């Protein structure tokens, strides 16, 4: 069954669905622009954009009627026979909501129903995510040959990014994190002008978008011989990461997968230095559901793709995070990240 038909199964007879977020527009129509809306009724699929994108929309959004005039959307909404418009409450500004309300239809929040199918990736999506992650692995191998004491975090981040773009990525999954020395204690320390020094931990957390799908990986390396404390922290994070990877499987509770990592970090005395969840799903967007979080009551299913990324962050000292991307199948799991995880000493 195609994606629109599957969505129709969660709609009532007198409902139409209005989709306004780019990731969901891409998921349901294949259209990649930043400026569009789609409306799906029981019998129609309409895409509203403007003349900048009409040719592209015809090529990408197969099975959709394409409209390119500003008034087309208004006419179409007024002309809908259904009484209820299901909309993305997570992707509509208050001003847009007010405009929509003015059409006089009943409005029904529908973000959950629209997004839910994206949690279970089909085989084509799984292939694309694996390919994106493969490019991430290649970028990591490349940067290991170019990172050295005396270079800045920004130089390293931009070389990683250029490598991924040159090799097919359309964009980055998120702003590249390159955090060295005491800056590595910032879990999301994006690259700065700091010069990388001897003895620094360097955390590299990066990803690209390839064929519409994101990759995500993190490695922490050390510049020169690690101290005892650096080795200790790295070993705890690695043990925690492997423990959570072993817990990730079809049918596992997300909270238990988180605890598999968290317990090891807590038992080593670093519980207060691990403030974020153990992982998140990845797909068209870098952060998707379900999450490997202590608060989650979700159960992992075949077709989920989750990161496993525990860390320890010590203010004034530095930090370590190790992140792999894991695909969940019915009978097993596959770690899509192939880069080594032993502490790399440059
Ligand atoms: N790897 C970036 C993030 O998970 O937010
Ligand atoms: Mn991540």
mmCIF file of C-alpha atoms and ligand atoms in Angstrom:
data_model
loop_
_atom_site.group_PDB
_atom_site.id
_atom_site.type_symbol
_atom_site.label_atom_id
_atom_site.label_comp_id
_atom_site.label_asym_id
_atom_site.label_seq_id
_atom_site.Cartn_x
_atom_site.Cartn_y
_atom_site.Cartn_z
ATOM 1 C CA UNK A 1 0.000 0.000 0.000
ATOM 2 C CA UNK A 2 1.366 3.439 -0.840
ATOM 3 C CA UNK A 3 1.971 6.036 1.861
ATOM 4 C CA UNK A 4 -1.044 8.215 1.032
ATOM 5 C CA UNK A 5 -3.376 5.228 1.059
ATOM 6 C CA UNK A 6 -2.004 4.169 4.424
ATOM 7 C CA UNK A 7 -2.685 7.655 5.777
ATOM 8 C CA UNK A 8 -6.225 7.452 4.366
ATOM 9 C CA UNK A 9 -6.839 4.476 6.639
ATOM 10 C CA UNK A 10 -6.471 6.764 9.653
ATOM 11 C CA UNK A 11 -8.844 9.388 8.170
ATOM 12 C CA UNK A 12 -12.629 9.478 8.517
ATOM 13 C CA UNK A 13 -14.859 9.843 5.466
ATOM 14 C CA UNK A 14 -15.433 13.585 5.973
ATOM 15 C CA UNK A 15 -11.797 14.494 6.642
ATOM 16 C CA UNK A 16 -8.963 15.942 4.554
ATOM 17 C CA UNK A 17 -5.350 16.068 5.707
ATOM 18 C CA UNK A 18 -3.265 19.213 5.252
ATOM 19 C CA UNK A 19 0.497 18.631 5.472
ATOM 20 C CA UNK A 20 2.744 21.664 5.947
ATOM 21 C CA UNK A 21 6.137 20.396 7.185
ATOM 22 C CA UNK A 22 8.875 19.717 4.626
ATOM 23 C CA UNK A 23 9.878 16.267 5.972
ATOM 24 C CA UNK A 24 6.287 15.043 5.866
ATOM 25 C CA UNK A 25 5.665 16.603 2.440
ATOM 26 C CA UNK A 26 8.742 14.727 1.217
ATOM 27 C CA UNK A 27 7.587 11.480 2.845
ATOM 28 C CA UNK A 28 4.118 11.544 1.327
ATOM 29 C CA UNK A 29 4.792 13.160 -2.052
ATOM 30 C CA UNK A 30 8.533 12.923 -2.800
ATOM 31 C CA UNK A 31 8.667 16.711 -3.290
ATOM 32 C CA UNK A 32 11.878 18.213 -1.891
ATOM 33 C CA UNK A 33 11.302 21.974 -1.873
ATOM 34 C CA UNK A 34 11.032 24.188 1.187
ATOM 35 C CA UNK A 35 7.845 25.886 0.099
ATOM 36 C CA UNK A 36 4.734 23.770 -0.378
ATOM 37 C CA UNK A 37 1.609 22.336 1.179
ATOM 38 C CA UNK A 38 -0.148 19.117 0.360
ATOM 39 C CA UNK A 39 -3.754 18.135 0.839
ATOM 40 C CA UNK A 40 -4.823 14.503 0.840
ATOM 41 C CA UNK A 41 -8.509 13.604 0.737
ATOM 42 C CA UNK A 42 -10.123 10.197 0.310
ATOM 43 C CA UNK A 43 -9.957 10.642 -3.467
ATOM 44 C CA UNK A 44 -7.448 13.431 -4.206
ATOM 45 C CA UNK A 45 -3.791 14.318 -3.718
ATOM 46 C CA UNK A 46 -3.005 18.004 -4.268
ATOM 47 C CA UNK A 47 0.307 19.838 -4.000
ATOM 48 C CA UNK A 48 0.427 23.634 -3.747
ATOM 49 C CA UNK A 49 3.632 25.487 -4.556
ATOM 50 C CA UNK A 50 4.581 28.350 -6.885
ATOM 51 C CA UNK A 51 6.231 28.869 -10.248
ATOM 52 C CA UNK A 52 9.744 28.518 -8.786
ATOM 53 C CA UNK A 53 9.063 24.845 -8.181
ATOM 54 C CA UNK A 54 6.356 23.724 -10.595
ATOM 55 C CA UNK A 55 8.628 21.785 -12.954
ATOM 56 C CA UNK A 56 10.366 20.100 -10.050
ATOM 57 C CA UNK A 57 7.047 19.258 -8.403
ATOM 58 C CA UNK A 58 5.791 17.562 -11.570
ATOM 59 C CA UNK A 59 8.940 15.466 -11.679
ATOM 60 C CA UNK A 60 9.012 14.515 -8.017
ATOM 61 C CA UNK A 61 5.443 14.369 -6.744
ATOM 62 C CA UNK A 62 4.040 11.544 -8.817
ATOM 63 C CA UNK A 63 0.316 11.023 -8.378
ATOM 64 C CA UNK A 64 -0.273 14.584 -7.097
ATOM 65 C CA UNK A 65 -2.150 17.362 -8.905
ATOM 66 C CA UNK A 66 0.205 20.344 -8.901
ATOM 67 C CA UNK A 67 -1.061 23.889 -8.288
ATOM 68 C CA UNK A 68 1.145 26.983 -8.595
ATOM 69 C CA UNK A 69 -1.039 30.061 -8.046
ATOM 70 C CA UNK A 70 -1.435 31.745 -4.661
ATOM 71 C CA UNK A 71 -5.231 31.515 -4.845
ATOM 72 C CA UNK A 72 -5.311 27.837 -5.769
ATOM 73 C CA UNK A 73 -4.930 26.750 -2.153
ATOM 74 C CA UNK A 74 -7.787 28.977 -0.975
ATOM 75 C CA UNK A 75 -10.062 27.753 -3.769
ATOM 76 C CA UNK A 76 -9.206 24.137 -3.043
ATOM 77 C CA UNK A 77 -9.844 24.412 0.704
ATOM 78 C CA UNK A 78 -13.126 26.264 0.155
ATOM 79 C CA UNK A 79 -14.133 23.635 -2.387
ATOM 80 C CA UNK A 80 -13.464 20.639 -0.128
ATOM 81 C CA UNK A 81 -16.622 18.688 0.547
ATOM 82 C CA UNK A 82 -15.350 17.329 3.833
ATOM 83 C CA UNK A 83 -16.130 19.139 7.085
ATOM 84 C CA UNK A 84 -12.860 18.508 8.922
ATOM 85 C CA UNK A 85 -9.288 19.482 8.098
ATOM 86 C CA UNK A 86 -6.689 17.399 9.906
ATOM 87 C CA UNK A 87 -3.562 19.513 10.272
ATOM 88 C CA UNK A 88 -0.033 19.365 11.630
ATOM 89 C CA UNK A 89 -0.242 21.188 14.932
ATOM 90 C CA UNK A 90 3.543 20.770 15.249
ATOM 91 C CA UNK A 91 4.182 22.550 11.943
ATOM 92 C CA UNK A 92 1.796 25.500 11.730
ATOM 93 C CA UNK A 93 2.398 28.978 13.138
ATOM 94 C CA UNK A 94 -0.353 30.681 15.122
ATOM 95 C CA UNK A 95 -0.837 33.091 12.188
ATOM 96 C CA UNK A 96 -1.213 30.172 9.733
ATOM 97 C CA UNK A 97 -3.626 28.477 12.126
ATOM 98 C CA UNK A 98 -5.768 31.619 12.303
ATOM 99 C CA UNK A 99 -5.876 31.811 8.478
ATOM 100 C CA UNK A 100 -6.870 28.175 8.254
ATOM 101 C CA UNK A 101 -9.580 28.645 10.860
ATOM 102 C CA UNK A 102 -11.059 31.455 8.760
ATOM 103 C CA UNK A 103 -12.130 28.866 6.134
ATOM 104 C CA UNK A 104 -14.811 27.777 8.615
ATOM 105 C CA UNK A 105 -13.934 24.069 8.682
ATOM 106 C CA UNK A 106 -13.439 22.097 11.848
ATOM 107 C CA UNK A 107 -9.684 21.705 12.561
ATOM 108 C CA UNK A 108 -8.296 18.504 14.031
ATOM 109 C CA UNK A 109 -4.690 18.084 15.239
ATOM 110 C CA UNK A 110 -3.152 15.176 13.345
ATOM 111 C CA UNK A 111 0.659 15.389 13.687
ATOM 112 C CA UNK A 112 0.925 12.032 15.433
ATOM 113 C CA UNK A 113 -1.007 10.126 12.751
ATOM 114 C CA UNK A 114 0.935 11.854 9.956
ATOM 115 C CA UNK A 115 4.352 11.181 11.509
ATOM 116 C CA UNK A 116 3.860 7.709 12.978
ATOM 117 C CA UNK A 117 4.416 5.715 9.752
ATOM 118 C CA UNK A 118 7.869 7.302 9.372
ATOM 119 C CA UNK A 119 9.077 5.386 12.437
ATOM 120 C CA UNK A 120 9.023 2.132 10.463
ATOM 121 C CA UNK A 121 11.408 2.461 7.568
ATOM 122 C CA UNK A 122 10.793 0.403 4.420
ATOM 123 C CA UNK A 123 13.597 -1.441 2.637
ATOM 124 C CA UNK A 124 14.380 1.459 0.272
ATOM 125 C CA UNK A 125 14.632 3.864 3.206
ATOM 126 C CA UNK A 126 16.864 1.438 5.123
ATOM 127 C CA UNK A 127 19.189 1.207 2.120
ATOM 128 C CA UNK A 128 19.412 4.992 1.893
ATOM 129 C CA UNK A 129 20.166 5.420 5.600
ATOM 130 C CA UNK A 130 22.862 2.715 5.396
ATOM 131 C CA UNK A 131 24.404 4.473 2.374
ATOM 132 C CA UNK A 132 24.395 7.827 4.177
ATOM 133 C CA UNK A 133 26.071 6.215 7.185
ATOM 134 C CA UNK A 134 28.641 4.557 4.913
ATOM 135 C CA UNK A 135 29.546 8.005 3.606
ATOM 136 C CA UNK A 136 29.901 9.159 7.225
ATOM 137 C CA UNK A 137 32.325 6.295 7.903
ATOM 138 C CA UNK A 138 34.342 7.268 4.832
ATOM 139 C CA UNK A 139 34.421 10.878 5.951
ATOM 140 C CA UNK A 140 35.719 9.801 9.350
ATOM 141 C CA UNK A 141 38.541 7.725 7.776
ATOM 142 C CA UNK A 142 39.384 10.720 5.608
ATOM 143 C CA UNK A 143 39.513 13.203 8.470
ATOM 144 C CA UNK A 144 41.726 10.949 10.593
ATOM 145 C CA UNK A 145 44.423 11.505 7.962
ATOM 146 C CA UNK A 146 43.989 15.276 8.120
ATOM 147 C CA UNK A 147 43.441 16.085 11.781
ATOM 148 C CA UNK A 148 46.527 17.290 13.622
ATOM 149 C CA UNK A 149 47.640 19.435 16.519
ATOM 150 C CA UNK A 150 47.694 23.101 15.504
ATOM 151 C CA UNK A 151 44.627 23.014 13.269
ATOM 152 C CA UNK A 152 41.354 24.637 14.331
ATOM 153 C CA UNK A 153 38.076 22.847 15.031
ATOM 154 C CA UNK A 154 36.449 24.851 12.226
ATOM 155 C CA UNK A 155 39.066 23.694 9.695
ATOM 156 C CA UNK A 156 38.467 20.058 10.625
ATOM 157 C CA UNK A 157 34.673 20.413 10.558
ATOM 158 C CA UNK A 158 34.701 22.114 7.162
ATOM 159 C CA UNK A 159 36.955 19.427 5.665
ATOM 160 C CA UNK A 160 34.626 16.713 6.951
ATOM 161 C CA UNK A 161 31.664 18.575 5.487
ATOM 162 C CA UNK A 162 33.360 19.187 2.134
ATOM 163 C CA UNK A 163 34.275 15.503 1.879
ATOM 164 C CA UNK A 164 30.639 14.467 2.371
ATOM 165 C CA UNK A 165 29.331 17.084 -0.086
ATOM 166 C CA UNK A 166 31.938 16.153 -2.689
ATOM 167 C CA UNK A 167 30.906 12.530 -2.397
ATOM 168 C CA UNK A 168 27.202 13.017 -2.974
ATOM 169 C CA UNK A 169 25.647 14.491 0.169
ATOM 170 C CA UNK A 170 23.014 17.151 -0.560
ATOM 171 C CA UNK A 171 23.367 18.718 2.891
ATOM 172 C CA UNK A 172 24.455 18.063 6.454
ATOM 173 C CA UNK A 173 22.121 16.286 8.863
ATOM 174 C CA UNK A 174 22.968 18.941 11.480
ATOM 175 C CA UNK A 175 25.696 21.442 12.236
ATOM 176 C CA UNK A 176 28.956 19.511 12.639
ATOM 177 C CA UNK A 177 30.214 19.089 16.177
ATOM 178 C CA UNK A 178 33.972 19.304 16.571
ATOM 179 C CA UNK A 179 34.778 19.954 20.216
ATOM 180 C CA UNK A 180 38.326 19.635 21.535
ATOM 181 C CA UNK A 181 39.987 19.789 24.948
ATOM 182 C CA UNK A 182 37.744 21.294 27.629
ATOM 183 C CA UNK A 183 35.209 22.123 24.891
ATOM 184 C CA UNK A 184 34.520 18.385 24.488
ATOM 185 C CA UNK A 185 32.590 18.641 27.780
ATOM 186 C CA UNK A 186 29.890 20.428 25.740
ATOM 187 C CA UNK A 187 27.793 17.599 24.290
ATOM 188 C CA UNK A 188 26.837 19.806 21.348
ATOM 189 C CA UNK A 189 29.957 21.934 21.029
ATOM 190 C CA UNK A 190 29.855 23.016 17.401
ATOM 191 C CA UNK A 191 33.209 23.786 15.790
ATOM 192 C CA UNK A 192 34.950 26.949 16.998
ATOM 193 C CA UNK A 193 38.203 28.771 16.240
ATOM 194 C CA UNK A 194 39.918 26.838 19.032
ATOM 195 C CA UNK A 195 43.222 25.318 17.995
ATOM 196 C CA UNK A 196 43.497 21.581 18.678
ATOM 197 C CA UNK A 197 46.261 20.913 21.204
ATOM 198 C CA UNK A 198 48.384 17.947 22.305
ATOM 199 C CA UNK A 199 46.491 15.888 24.895
ATOM 200 C CA UNK A 200 43.047 17.074 23.757
ATOM 201 C CA UNK A 201 40.103 14.792 23.409
ATOM 202 C CA UNK A 202 38.384 15.690 20.117
ATOM 203 C CA UNK A 203 34.725 14.751 19.728
ATOM 204 C CA UNK A 204 33.514 14.626 16.147
ATOM 205 C CA UNK A 205 29.748 14.233 15.751
ATOM 206 C CA UNK A 206 28.548 14.680 12.202
ATOM 207 C CA UNK A 207 26.195 13.458 9.521
ATOM 208 C CA UNK A 208 25.058 14.070 5.994
ATOM 209 C CA UNK A 209 21.869 13.841 3.987
ATOM 210 C CA UNK A 210 22.195 11.463 1.063
ATOM 211 C CA UNK A 211 19.218 10.778 -1.194
ATOM 212 C CA UNK A 212 16.924 12.427 1.365
ATOM 213 C CA UNK A 213 18.047 10.431 4.416
ATOM 214 C CA UNK A 214 20.311 11.373 7.326
ATOM 215 C CA UNK A 215 23.367 9.770 8.831
ATOM 216 C CA UNK A 216 24.685 10.342 12.338
ATOM 217 C CA UNK A 217 27.852 9.159 14.062
ATOM 218 C CA UNK A 218 30.223 10.280 16.789
ATOM 219 C CA UNK A 219 33.780 9.345 17.605
ATOM 220 C CA UNK A 220 36.051 10.812 20.256
ATOM 221 C CA UNK A 221 39.771 10.614 19.570
ATOM 222 C CA UNK A 222 42.782 11.805 21.561
ATOM 223 C CA UNK A 223 45.715 13.878 20.346
ATOM 224 C CA UNK A 224 48.770 12.090 21.711
ATOM 225 C CA UNK A 225 49.105 9.700 24.635
ATOM 226 C CA UNK A 226 45.906 9.685 26.740
ATOM 227 C CA UNK A 227 46.027 10.304 30.484
ATOM 228 C CA UNK A 228 44.769 7.656 32.928
ATOM 229 C CA UNK A 229 41.581 9.660 33.458
ATOM 230 C CA UNK A 230 40.979 9.970 29.713
ATOM 231 C CA UNK A 231 41.417 6.204 29.296
ATOM 232 C CA UNK A 232 39.105 5.504 32.219
ATOM 233 C CA UNK A 233 36.314 7.722 30.920
ATOM 234 C CA UNK A 234 36.639 6.396 27.404
ATOM 235 C CA UNK A 235 36.421 2.795 28.621
ATOM 236 C CA UNK A 236 33.294 3.486 30.665
ATOM 237 C CA UNK A 237 31.544 5.143 27.695
ATOM 238 C CA UNK A 238 32.567 2.328 25.366
ATOM 239 C CA UNK A 239 31.260 -0.336 27.777
ATOM 240 C CA UNK A 240 28.029 1.615 28.190
ATOM 241 C CA UNK A 241 27.634 1.972 24.438
ATOM 242 C CA UNK A 242 28.212 -1.726 23.773
ATOM 243 C CA UNK A 243 25.793 -2.652 26.556
ATOM 244 C CA UNK A 244 23.048 -0.470 25.016
ATOM 245 C CA UNK A 245 23.750 -1.818 21.516
ATOM 246 C CA UNK A 246 23.259 -5.332 22.908
ATOM 247 C CA UNK A 247 19.979 -4.269 24.511
ATOM 248 C CA UNK A 248 18.591 -2.779 21.294
ATOM 249 C CA UNK A 249 16.358 -5.308 19.581
ATOM 250 C CA UNK A 250 12.852 -5.788 18.239
ATOM 251 C CA UNK A 251 10.463 -5.816 21.210
ATOM 252 C CA UNK A 252 12.844 -4.091 23.660
ATOM 253 C CA UNK A 253 11.595 -1.150 25.730
ATOM 254 C CA UNK A 254 13.373 2.059 24.744
ATOM 255 C CA UNK A 255 13.756 2.990 28.433
ATOM 256 C CA UNK A 256 15.513 -0.338 29.106
ATOM 257 C CA UNK A 257 17.946 0.298 26.225
ATOM 258 C CA UNK A 258 18.718 3.681 27.769
ATOM 259 C CA UNK A 259 19.204 2.085 31.186
ATOM 260 C CA UNK A 260 21.607 -0.506 29.746
ATOM 261 C CA UNK A 261 24.036 2.357 29.063
ATOM 262 C CA UNK A 262 23.085 4.603 31.967
ATOM 263 C CA UNK A 263 23.590 1.932 34.634
ATOM 264 C CA UNK A 264 27.213 1.396 33.599
ATOM 265 C CA UNK A 265 27.923 5.112 33.639
ATOM 266 C CA UNK A 266 26.182 5.527 37.015
ATOM 267 C CA UNK A 267 27.979 2.552 38.536
ATOM 268 C CA UNK A 268 31.296 4.074 37.459
ATOM 269 C CA UNK A 269 30.363 7.236 39.379
ATOM 270 C CA UNK A 270 29.591 9.438 36.360
ATOM 271 C CA UNK A 271 25.787 9.410 36.441
ATOM 272 C CA UNK A 272 25.677 13.195 36.851
ATOM 273 C CA UNK A 273 27.889 13.624 33.790
ATOM 274 C CA UNK A 274 25.467 11.970 31.362
ATOM 275 C CA UNK A 275 22.542 14.336 30.960
ATOM 276 C CA UNK A 276 21.026 13.365 27.623
ATOM 277 C CA UNK A 277 19.127 10.318 26.404
ATOM 278 C CA UNK A 278 21.019 7.331 24.991
ATOM 279 C CA UNK A 279 19.686 7.697 21.462
ATOM 280 C CA UNK A 280 17.106 8.811 18.944
ATOM 281 C CA UNK A 281 15.729 7.567 15.667
ATOM 282 C CA UNK A 282 17.086 8.841 12.363
ATOM 283 C CA UNK A 283 15.454 9.052 8.945
ATOM 284 C CA UNK A 284 14.344 11.976 6.807
ATOM 285 C CA UNK A 285 15.132 14.065 9.897
ATOM 286 C CA UNK A 286 18.057 13.737 12.229
ATOM 287 C CA UNK A 287 15.864 13.441 15.321
ATOM 288 C CA UNK A 288 12.873 11.165 14.955
ATOM 289 C CA UNK A 289 10.883 8.897 17.257
ATOM 290 C CA UNK A 290 11.168 6.574 19.052
ATOM 291 C CA UNK A 291 13.885 7.816 21.414
ATOM 292 C CA UNK A 292 16.098 5.725 23.676
ATOM 293 C CA UNK A 293 15.183 7.865 26.646
ATOM 294 C CA UNK A 294 14.546 7.035 30.307
ATOM 295 C CA UNK A 295 11.064 8.568 29.920
ATOM 296 C CA UNK A 296 10.020 6.697 26.785
ATOM 297 C CA UNK A 297 7.400 3.968 26.991
ATOM 298 C CA UNK A 298 7.919 2.994 23.329
ATOM 299 C CA UNK A 299 8.859 -0.518 22.242
ATOM 300 C CA UNK A 300 11.371 -0.987 19.429
ATOM 301 C CA UNK A 301 10.000 -2.447 16.194
ATOM 302 C CA UNK A 302 11.568 -3.891 13.061
ATOM 303 C CA UNK A 303 12.262 -0.985 10.707
ATOM 304 C CA UNK A 304 13.356 1.422 13.460
ATOM 305 C CA UNK A 305 16.822 2.923 13.062
ATOM 306 C CA UNK A 306 18.244 4.341 16.283
ATOM 307 C CA UNK A 307 21.453 5.962 17.414
ATOM 308 C CA UNK A 308 23.217 4.638 20.485
ATOM 309 C CA UNK A 309 25.265 7.491 21.886
ATOM 310 C CA UNK A 310 26.010 7.610 25.591
ATOM 311 C CA UNK A 311 28.601 10.074 26.852
ATOM 312 C CA UNK A 312 30.414 11.436 29.880
ATOM 313 C CA UNK A 313 31.016 15.193 30.057
ATOM 314 C CA UNK A 314 33.155 16.783 32.772
ATOM 315 C CA UNK A 315 33.194 20.575 32.879
ATOM 316 C CA UNK A 316 36.747 21.928 32.871
ATOM 317 C CA UNK A 317 38.171 18.559 31.790
ATOM 318 C CA UNK A 318 36.500 17.301 28.622
ATOM 319 C CA UNK A 319 34.151 14.632 27.447
ATOM 320 C CA UNK A 320 33.622 11.487 25.425
ATOM 321 C CA UNK A 321 30.701 10.330 23.288
ATOM 322 C CA UNK A 322 30.596 7.293 21.020
ATOM 323 C CA UNK A 323 27.663 6.995 18.623
ATOM 324 C CA UNK A 324 26.619 4.267 16.214
ATOM 325 C CA UNK A 325 23.477 3.903 14.111
ATOM 326 C CA UNK A 326 21.632 0.617 14.552
ATOM 327 C CA UNK A 327 18.967 -0.897 12.301
ATOM 328 C CA UNK A 328 16.392 -3.130 13.976
ATOM 329 C CA UNK A 329 15.151 -6.162 12.063
ATOM 330 C CA UNK A 330 12.657 -8.850 13.121
ATOM 331 C CA UNK A 331 15.308 -11.353 14.135
ATOM 332 C CA UNK A 332 18.469 -9.294 14.605
ATOM 333 C CA UNK A 333 20.025 -5.855 14.448
ATOM 334 C CA UNK A 334 22.627 -4.374 12.162
ATOM 335 C CA UNK A 335 25.159 -1.794 13.244
ATOM 336 C CA UNK A 336 25.355 0.538 10.230
ATOM 337 C CA UNK A 337 28.418 2.350 11.616
ATOM 338 C CA UNK A 338 31.566 0.455 10.788
ATOM 339 C CA UNK A 339 34.294 2.794 12.096
ATOM 340 C CA UNK A 340 36.440 1.332 14.897
ATOM 341 C CA UNK A 341 35.596 2.213 18.475
ATOM 342 C CA UNK A 342 38.879 1.582 20.303
ATOM 343 C CA UNK A 343 40.347 4.870 21.433
ATOM 344 C CA UNK A 344 42.180 6.318 18.418
ATOM 345 C CA UNK A 345 45.415 8.055 19.342
ATOM 346 C CA UNK A 346 46.657 10.555 16.755
HETATM 347 N N1 LIG B 1 24.380 13.646 16.720
HETATM 348 C C1 LIG B 1 23.698 14.859 16.948
HETATM 349 C C2 LIG B 1 22.505 14.650 17.755
HETATM 350 O O1 LIG B 1 22.149 13.544 18.027
HETATM 351 O O2 LIG B 1 21.871 15.599 18.151
HETATM 352 MN MN1 LIG B 2 22.798 11.592 17.382
#
